[in-house]
PDB file of C-alpha atoms in Angstrom:
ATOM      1  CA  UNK A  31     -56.526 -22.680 -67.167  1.00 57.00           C
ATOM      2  CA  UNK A  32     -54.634 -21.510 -69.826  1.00 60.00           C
ATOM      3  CA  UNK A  33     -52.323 -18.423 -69.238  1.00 79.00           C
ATOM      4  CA  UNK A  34     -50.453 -16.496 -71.742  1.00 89.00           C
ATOM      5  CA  UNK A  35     -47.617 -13.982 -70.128  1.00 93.00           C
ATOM      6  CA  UNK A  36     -45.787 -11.004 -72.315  1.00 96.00           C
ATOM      7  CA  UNK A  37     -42.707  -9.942 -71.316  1.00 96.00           C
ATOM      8  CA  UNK A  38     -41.369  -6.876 -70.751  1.00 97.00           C
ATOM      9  CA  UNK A  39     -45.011  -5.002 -69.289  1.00 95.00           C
ATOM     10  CA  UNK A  40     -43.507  -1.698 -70.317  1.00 96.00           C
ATOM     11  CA  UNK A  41     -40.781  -0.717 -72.833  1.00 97.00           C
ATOM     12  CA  UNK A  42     -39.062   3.001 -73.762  1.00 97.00           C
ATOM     13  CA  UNK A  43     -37.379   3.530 -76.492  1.00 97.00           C
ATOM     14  CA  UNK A  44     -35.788   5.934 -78.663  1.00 97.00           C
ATOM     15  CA  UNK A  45     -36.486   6.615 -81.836  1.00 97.00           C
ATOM     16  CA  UNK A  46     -34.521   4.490 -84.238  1.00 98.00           C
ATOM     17  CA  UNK A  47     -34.290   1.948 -81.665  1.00 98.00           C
ATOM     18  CA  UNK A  48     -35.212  -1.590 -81.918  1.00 98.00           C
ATOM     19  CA  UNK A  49     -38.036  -3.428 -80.086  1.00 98.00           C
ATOM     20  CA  UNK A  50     -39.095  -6.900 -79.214  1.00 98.00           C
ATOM     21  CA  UNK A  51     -41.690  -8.262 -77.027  1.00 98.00           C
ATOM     22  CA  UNK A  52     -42.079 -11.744 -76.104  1.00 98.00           C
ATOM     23  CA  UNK A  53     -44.972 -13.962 -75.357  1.00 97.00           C
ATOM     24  CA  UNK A  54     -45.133 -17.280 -73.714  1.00 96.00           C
ATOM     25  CA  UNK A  55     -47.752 -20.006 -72.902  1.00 92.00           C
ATOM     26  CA  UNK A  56     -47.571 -22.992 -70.512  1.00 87.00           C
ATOM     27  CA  UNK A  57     -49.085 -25.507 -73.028  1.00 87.00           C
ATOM     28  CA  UNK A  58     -49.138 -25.852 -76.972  1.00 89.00           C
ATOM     29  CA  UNK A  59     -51.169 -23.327 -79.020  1.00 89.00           C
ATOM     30  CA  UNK A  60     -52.884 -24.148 -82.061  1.00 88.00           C
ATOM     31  CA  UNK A  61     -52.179 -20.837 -83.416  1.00 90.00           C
ATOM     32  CA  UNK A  62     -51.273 -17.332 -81.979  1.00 94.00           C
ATOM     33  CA  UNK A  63     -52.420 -14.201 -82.964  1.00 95.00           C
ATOM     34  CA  UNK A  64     -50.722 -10.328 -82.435  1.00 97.00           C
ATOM     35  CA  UNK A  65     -52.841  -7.435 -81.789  1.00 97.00           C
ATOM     36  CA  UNK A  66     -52.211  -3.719 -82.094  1.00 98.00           C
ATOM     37  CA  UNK A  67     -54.176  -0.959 -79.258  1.00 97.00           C
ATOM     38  CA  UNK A  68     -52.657   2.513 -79.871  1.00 96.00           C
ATOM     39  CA  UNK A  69     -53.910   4.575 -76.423  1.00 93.00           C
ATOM     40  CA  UNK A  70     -57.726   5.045 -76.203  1.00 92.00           C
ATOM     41  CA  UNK A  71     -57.957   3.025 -79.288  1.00 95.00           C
ATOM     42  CA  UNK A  72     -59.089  -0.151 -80.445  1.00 96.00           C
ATOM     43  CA  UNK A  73     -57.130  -3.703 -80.765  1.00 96.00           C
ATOM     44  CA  UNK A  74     -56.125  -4.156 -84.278  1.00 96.00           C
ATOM     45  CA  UNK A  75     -55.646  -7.678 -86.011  1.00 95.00           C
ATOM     46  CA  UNK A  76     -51.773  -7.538 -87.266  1.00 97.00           C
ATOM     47  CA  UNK A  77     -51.177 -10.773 -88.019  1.00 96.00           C
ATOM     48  CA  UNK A  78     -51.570 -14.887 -86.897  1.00 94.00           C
ATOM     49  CA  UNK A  79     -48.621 -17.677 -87.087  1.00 96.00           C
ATOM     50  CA  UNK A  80     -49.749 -21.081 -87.180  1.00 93.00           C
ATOM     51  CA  UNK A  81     -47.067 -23.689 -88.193  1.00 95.00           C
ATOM     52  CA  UNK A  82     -44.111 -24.359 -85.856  1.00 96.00           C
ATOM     53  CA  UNK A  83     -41.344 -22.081 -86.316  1.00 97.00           C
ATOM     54  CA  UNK A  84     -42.873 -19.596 -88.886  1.00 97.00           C
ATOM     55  CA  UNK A  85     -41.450 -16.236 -89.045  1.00 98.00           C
ATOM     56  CA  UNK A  86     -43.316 -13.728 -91.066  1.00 98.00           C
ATOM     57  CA  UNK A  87     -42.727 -10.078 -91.469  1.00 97.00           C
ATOM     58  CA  UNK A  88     -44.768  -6.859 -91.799  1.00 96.00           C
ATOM     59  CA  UNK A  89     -42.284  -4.210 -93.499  1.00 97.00           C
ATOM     60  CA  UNK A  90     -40.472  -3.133 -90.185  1.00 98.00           C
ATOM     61  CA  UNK A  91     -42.236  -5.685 -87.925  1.00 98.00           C
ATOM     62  CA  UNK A  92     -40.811  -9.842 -87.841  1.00 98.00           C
ATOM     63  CA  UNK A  93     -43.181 -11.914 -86.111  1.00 98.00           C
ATOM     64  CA  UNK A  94     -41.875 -15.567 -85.101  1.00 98.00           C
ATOM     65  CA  UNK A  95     -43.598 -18.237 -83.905  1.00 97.00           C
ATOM     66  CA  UNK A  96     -41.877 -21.080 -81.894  1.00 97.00           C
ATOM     67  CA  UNK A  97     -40.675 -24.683 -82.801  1.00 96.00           C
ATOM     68  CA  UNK A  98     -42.644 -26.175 -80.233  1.00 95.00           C
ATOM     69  CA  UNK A  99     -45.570 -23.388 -79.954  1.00 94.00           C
ATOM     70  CA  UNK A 100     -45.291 -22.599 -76.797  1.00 94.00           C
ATOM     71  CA  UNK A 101     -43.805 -18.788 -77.623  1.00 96.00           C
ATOM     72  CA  UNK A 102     -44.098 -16.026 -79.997  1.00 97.00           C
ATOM     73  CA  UNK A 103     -42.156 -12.875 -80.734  1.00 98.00           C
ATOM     74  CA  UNK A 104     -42.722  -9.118 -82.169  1.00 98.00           C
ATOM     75  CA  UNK A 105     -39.654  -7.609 -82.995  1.00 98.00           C
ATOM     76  CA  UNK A 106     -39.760  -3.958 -84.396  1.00 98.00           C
ATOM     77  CA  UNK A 107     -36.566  -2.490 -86.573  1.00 98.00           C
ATOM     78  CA  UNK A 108     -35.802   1.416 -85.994  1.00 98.00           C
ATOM     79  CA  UNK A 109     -38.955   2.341 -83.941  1.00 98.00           C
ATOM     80  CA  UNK A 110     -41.223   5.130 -85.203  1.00 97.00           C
ATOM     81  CA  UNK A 111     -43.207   7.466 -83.069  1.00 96.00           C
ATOM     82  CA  UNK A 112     -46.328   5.698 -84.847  1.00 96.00           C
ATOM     83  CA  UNK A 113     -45.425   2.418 -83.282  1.00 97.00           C
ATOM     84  CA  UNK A 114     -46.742   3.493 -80.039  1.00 98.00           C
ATOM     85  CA  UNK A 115     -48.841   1.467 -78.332  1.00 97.00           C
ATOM     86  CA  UNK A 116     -49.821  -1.682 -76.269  1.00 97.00           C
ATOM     87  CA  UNK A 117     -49.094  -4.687 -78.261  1.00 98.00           C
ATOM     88  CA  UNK A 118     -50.788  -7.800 -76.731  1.00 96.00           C
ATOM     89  CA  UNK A 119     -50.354 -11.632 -78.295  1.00 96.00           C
ATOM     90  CA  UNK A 120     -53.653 -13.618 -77.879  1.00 93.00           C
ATOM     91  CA  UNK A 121     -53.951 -17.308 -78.601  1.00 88.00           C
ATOM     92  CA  UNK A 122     -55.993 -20.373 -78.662  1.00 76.00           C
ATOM     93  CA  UNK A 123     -54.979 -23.948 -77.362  1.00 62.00           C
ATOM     94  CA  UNK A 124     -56.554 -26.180 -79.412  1.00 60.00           C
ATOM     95  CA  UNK A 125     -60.268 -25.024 -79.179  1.00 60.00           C
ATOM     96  CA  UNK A 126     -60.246 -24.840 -75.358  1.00 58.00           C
ATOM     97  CA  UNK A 127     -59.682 -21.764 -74.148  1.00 62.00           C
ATOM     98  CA  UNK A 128     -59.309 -17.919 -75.457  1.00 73.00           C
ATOM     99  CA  UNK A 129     -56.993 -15.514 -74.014  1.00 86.00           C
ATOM    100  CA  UNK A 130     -55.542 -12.539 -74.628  1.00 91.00           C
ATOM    101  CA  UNK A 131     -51.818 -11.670 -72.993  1.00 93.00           C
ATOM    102  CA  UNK A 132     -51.101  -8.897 -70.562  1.00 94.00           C
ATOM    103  CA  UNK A 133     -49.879  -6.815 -73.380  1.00 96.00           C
ATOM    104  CA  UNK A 134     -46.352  -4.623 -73.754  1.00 97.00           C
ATOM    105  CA  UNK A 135     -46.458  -1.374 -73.430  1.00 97.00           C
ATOM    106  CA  UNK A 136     -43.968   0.687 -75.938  1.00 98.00           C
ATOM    107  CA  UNK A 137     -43.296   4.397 -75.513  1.00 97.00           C
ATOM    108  CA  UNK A 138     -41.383   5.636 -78.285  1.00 97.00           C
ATOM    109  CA  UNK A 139     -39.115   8.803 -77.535  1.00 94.00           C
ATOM    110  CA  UNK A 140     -38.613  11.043 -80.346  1.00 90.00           C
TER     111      UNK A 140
ATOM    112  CA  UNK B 100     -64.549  -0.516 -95.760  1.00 71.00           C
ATOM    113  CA  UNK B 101     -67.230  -1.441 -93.067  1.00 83.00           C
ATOM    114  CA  UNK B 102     -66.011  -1.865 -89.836  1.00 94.00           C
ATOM    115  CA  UNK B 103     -67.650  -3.396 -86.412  1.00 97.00           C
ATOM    116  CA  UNK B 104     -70.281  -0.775 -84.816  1.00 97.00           C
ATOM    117  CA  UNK B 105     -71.255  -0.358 -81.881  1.00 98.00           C
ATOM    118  CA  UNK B 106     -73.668   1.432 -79.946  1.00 97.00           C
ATOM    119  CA  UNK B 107     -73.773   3.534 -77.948  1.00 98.00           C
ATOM    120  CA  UNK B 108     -70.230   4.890 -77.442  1.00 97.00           C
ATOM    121  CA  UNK B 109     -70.619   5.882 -73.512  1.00 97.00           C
ATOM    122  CA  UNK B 110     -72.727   4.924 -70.988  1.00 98.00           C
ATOM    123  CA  UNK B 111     -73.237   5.997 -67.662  1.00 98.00           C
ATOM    124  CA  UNK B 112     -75.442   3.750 -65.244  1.00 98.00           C
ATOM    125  CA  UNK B 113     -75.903   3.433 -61.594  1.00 97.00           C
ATOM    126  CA  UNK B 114     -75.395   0.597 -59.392  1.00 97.00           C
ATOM    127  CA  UNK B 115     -78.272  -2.325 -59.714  1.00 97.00           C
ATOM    128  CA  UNK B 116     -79.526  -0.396 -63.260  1.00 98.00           C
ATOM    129  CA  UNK B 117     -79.675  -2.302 -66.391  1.00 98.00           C
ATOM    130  CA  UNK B 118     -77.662  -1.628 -69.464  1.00 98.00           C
ATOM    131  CA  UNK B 119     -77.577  -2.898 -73.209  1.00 98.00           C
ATOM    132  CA  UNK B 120     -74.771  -2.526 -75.351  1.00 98.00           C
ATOM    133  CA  UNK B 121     -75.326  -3.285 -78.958  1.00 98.00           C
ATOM    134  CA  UNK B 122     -72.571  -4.236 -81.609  1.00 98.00           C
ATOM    135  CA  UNK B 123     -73.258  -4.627 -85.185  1.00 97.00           C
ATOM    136  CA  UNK B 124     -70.696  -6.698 -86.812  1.00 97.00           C
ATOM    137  CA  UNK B 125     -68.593  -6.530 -90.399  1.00 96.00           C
ATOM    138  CA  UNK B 126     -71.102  -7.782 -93.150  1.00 93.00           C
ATOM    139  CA  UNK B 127     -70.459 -11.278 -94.453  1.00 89.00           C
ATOM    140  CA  UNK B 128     -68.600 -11.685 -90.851  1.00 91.00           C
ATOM    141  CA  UNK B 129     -70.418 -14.623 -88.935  1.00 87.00           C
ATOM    142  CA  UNK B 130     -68.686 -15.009 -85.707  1.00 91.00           C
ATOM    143  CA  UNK B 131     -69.182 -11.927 -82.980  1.00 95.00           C
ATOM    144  CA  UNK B 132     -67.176 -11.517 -79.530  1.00 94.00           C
ATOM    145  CA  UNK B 133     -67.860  -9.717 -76.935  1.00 96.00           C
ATOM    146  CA  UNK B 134     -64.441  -8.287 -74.589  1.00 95.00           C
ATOM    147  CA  UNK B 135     -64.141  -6.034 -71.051  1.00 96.00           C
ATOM    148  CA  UNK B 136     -61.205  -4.033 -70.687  1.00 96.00           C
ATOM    149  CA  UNK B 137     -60.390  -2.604 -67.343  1.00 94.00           C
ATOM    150  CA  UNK B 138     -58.292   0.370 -67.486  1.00 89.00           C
ATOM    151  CA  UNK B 139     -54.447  -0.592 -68.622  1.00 89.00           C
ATOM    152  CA  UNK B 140     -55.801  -3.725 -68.335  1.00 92.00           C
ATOM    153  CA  UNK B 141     -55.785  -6.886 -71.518  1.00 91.00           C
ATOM    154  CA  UNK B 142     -59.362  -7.653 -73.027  1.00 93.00           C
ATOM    155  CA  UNK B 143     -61.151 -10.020 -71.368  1.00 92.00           C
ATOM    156  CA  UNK B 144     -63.104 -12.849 -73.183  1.00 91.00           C
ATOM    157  CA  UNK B 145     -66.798 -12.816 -72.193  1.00 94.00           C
ATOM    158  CA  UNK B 146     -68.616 -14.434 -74.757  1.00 93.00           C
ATOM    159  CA  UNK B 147     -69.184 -15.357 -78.505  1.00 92.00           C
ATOM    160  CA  UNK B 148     -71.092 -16.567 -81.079  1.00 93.00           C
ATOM    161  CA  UNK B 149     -71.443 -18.069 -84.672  1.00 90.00           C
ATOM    162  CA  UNK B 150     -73.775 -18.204 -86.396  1.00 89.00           C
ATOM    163  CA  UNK B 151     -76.168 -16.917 -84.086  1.00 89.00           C
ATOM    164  CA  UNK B 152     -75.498 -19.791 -81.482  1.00 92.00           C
ATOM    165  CA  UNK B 153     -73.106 -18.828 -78.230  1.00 91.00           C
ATOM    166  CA  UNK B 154     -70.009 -20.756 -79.349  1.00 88.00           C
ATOM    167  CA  UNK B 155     -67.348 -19.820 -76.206  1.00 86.00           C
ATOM    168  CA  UNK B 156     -68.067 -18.772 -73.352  1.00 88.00           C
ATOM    169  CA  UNK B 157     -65.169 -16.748 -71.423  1.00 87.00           C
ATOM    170  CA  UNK B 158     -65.463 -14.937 -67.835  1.00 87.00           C
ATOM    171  CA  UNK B 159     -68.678 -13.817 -68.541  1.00 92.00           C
ATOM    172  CA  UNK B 160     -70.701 -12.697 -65.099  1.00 94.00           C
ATOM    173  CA  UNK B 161     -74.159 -14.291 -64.485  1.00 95.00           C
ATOM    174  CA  UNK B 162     -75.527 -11.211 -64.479  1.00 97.00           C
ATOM    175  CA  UNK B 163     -74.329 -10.719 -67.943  1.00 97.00           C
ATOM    176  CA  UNK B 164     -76.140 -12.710 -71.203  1.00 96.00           C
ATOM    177  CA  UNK B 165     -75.782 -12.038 -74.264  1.00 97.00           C
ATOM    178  CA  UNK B 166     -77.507 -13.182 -77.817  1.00 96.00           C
ATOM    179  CA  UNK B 167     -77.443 -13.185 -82.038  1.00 95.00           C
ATOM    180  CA  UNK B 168     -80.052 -12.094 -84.047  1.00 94.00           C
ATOM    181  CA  UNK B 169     -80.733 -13.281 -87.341  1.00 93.00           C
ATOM    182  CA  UNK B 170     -79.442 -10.217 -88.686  1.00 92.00           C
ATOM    183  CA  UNK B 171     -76.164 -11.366 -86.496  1.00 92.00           C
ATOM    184  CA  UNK B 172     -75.762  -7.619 -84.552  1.00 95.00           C
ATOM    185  CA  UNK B 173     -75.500  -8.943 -81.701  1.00 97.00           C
ATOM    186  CA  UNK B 174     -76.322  -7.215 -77.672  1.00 98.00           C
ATOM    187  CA  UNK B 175     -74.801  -7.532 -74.306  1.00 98.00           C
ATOM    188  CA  UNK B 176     -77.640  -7.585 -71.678  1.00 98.00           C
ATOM    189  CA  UNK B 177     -75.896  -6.252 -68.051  1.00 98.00           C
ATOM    190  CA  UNK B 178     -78.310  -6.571 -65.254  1.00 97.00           C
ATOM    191  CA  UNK B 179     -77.352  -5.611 -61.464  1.00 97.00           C
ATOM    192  CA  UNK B 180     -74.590  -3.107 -62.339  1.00 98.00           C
ATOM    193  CA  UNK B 181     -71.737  -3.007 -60.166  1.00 97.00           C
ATOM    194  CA  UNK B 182     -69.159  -0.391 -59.370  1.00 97.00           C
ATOM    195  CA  UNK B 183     -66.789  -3.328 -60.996  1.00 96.00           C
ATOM    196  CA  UNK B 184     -68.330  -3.539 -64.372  1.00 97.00           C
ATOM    197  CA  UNK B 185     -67.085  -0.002 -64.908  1.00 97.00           C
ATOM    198  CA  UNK B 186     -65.390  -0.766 -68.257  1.00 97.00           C
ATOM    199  CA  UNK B 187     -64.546  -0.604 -72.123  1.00 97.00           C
ATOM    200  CA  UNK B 188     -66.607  -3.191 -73.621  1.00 98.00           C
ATOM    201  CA  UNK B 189     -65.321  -3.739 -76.823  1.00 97.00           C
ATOM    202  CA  UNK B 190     -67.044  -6.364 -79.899  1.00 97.00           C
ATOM    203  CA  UNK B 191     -65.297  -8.415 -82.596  1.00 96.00           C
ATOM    204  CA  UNK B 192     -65.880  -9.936 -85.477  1.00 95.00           C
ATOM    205  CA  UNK B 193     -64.715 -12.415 -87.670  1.00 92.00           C
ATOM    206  CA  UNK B 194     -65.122 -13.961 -90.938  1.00 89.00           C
ATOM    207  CA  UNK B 195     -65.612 -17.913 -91.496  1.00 80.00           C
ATOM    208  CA  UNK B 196     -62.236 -18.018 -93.695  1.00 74.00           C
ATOM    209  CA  UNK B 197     -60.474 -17.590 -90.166  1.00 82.00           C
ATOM    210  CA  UNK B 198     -62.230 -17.207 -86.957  1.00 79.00           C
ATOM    211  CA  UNK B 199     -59.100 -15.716 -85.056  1.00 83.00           C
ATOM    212  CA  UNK B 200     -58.199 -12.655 -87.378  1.00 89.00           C
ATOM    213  CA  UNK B 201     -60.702 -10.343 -85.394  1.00 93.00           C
ATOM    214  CA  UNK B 202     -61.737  -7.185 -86.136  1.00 95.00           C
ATOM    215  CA  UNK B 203     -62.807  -4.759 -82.910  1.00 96.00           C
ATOM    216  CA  UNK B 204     -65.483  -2.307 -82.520  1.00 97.00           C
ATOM    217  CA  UNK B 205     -64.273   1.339 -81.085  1.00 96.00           C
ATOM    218  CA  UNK B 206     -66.552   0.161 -77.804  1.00 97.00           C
ATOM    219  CA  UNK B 207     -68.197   1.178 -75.835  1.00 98.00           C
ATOM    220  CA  UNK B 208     -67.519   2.786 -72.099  1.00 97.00           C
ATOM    221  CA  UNK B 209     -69.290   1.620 -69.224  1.00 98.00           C
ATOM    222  CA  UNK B 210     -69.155   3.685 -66.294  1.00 97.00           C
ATOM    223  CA  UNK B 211     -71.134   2.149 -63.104  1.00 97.00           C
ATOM    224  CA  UNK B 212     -71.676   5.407 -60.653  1.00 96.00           C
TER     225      UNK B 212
END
């Protein structure tokens, strides 16, 4: 089936610092999606990239999708203590299967 | 603005009990989802539906079903609880514009004693 892996599992950071996680799928996605789960919270819907190559951007966060849709990236400028959090890709290949990603874990050090 | 409800927040059940978790979804939001999350663990698709037919169906257990009403809150029916099913059990919804932007529930934790 498919499988969606995140790397890194766990990241620390510094305040100020920047952060990117990376997802990647063994076959084509039709679309990817980033989610948001602050501890003993919810997932939240940030955003989904669709078209090869689209980058979009959320004030500090730039999310990229790749040219042949097979990876994804979250990059964060100058972390906040607010950006805590597990931050897990999920995607869809084409109607076939639904998965979420393992997730990255960011502690933010103030 | 509404969110995704569900009911109730905890629940503690013994092994082979029965258990019912109930998730009301975002008005005007036809598509519901039902997740497990294991502790530091990524949701798990069980099971969804639109328009009050099951549309995907994920790792859901046998033991598990699940159905829409015509008032779309949906319910998770867990029969034979297992030590394993000890869980967050978390519902989405979606609206028909996009089917992937997702909106979660707060959940609901399963603990099998």
């Amino acid at each position: 089936g498919q499988q969606v892996m995140q790397i890194p599992q766990y990241q620390h950071v510094q305040e100020g610092e920047d952060f990117t996680t990376y997802c990647n799928s063994s076959t084509t996605l039709s679309n990817i999606q980033w989610y948001k789960q602050r501890p003993g919270g919810h997932p939240v819907f940030l955003i989904q990239l669709v078209k090869s190559g689209e980058v979009k951007k959320q004030k500090r966060l730039t999310f990229q999708f790749g040219e042949a849709k097979k990876n994804s990236s979250l990059h964060i400028t100058a972390t906040q203590t607010t950006d805590v959090g597990t931050y897990f890709c999920a995607a869809d290949n084409y109607g076939q299967n639904f998965v979420f990603g393992p997730g990255t874990r960011l502690s933010v050090l103030p | 603005a509404a969110g995704v409800i569900q009911s109730p927040r905890h629940l503690i059940k013994e092994k082979r009990e029965t258990a019912t978790l109930k998730c009301y979804p975002i008005p005007r939001h036809d598509t519901v989802y039902w997740y497990q999350q294991g502790p530091g663990q990524d949701p798990q698709f069980l099971i969804s539906f639109y328009e009050k037919m099951q549309s995907d169906k994920g790792s859901i257990p046998d033991r598990f079903s699940a159905q829409q009403f015509s008032d779309y809150h949906s319910e998770l029916n867990m029969s034979s609880l297992e030590l394993g099913d000890s869980a967050l059990y978390f519902c989405a919804s979606s609206p028909d514009r996009n089917p992937y932007e997702q909106y979660f529930g707060p959940g609901t934790r399963l603990t099998v004693t």
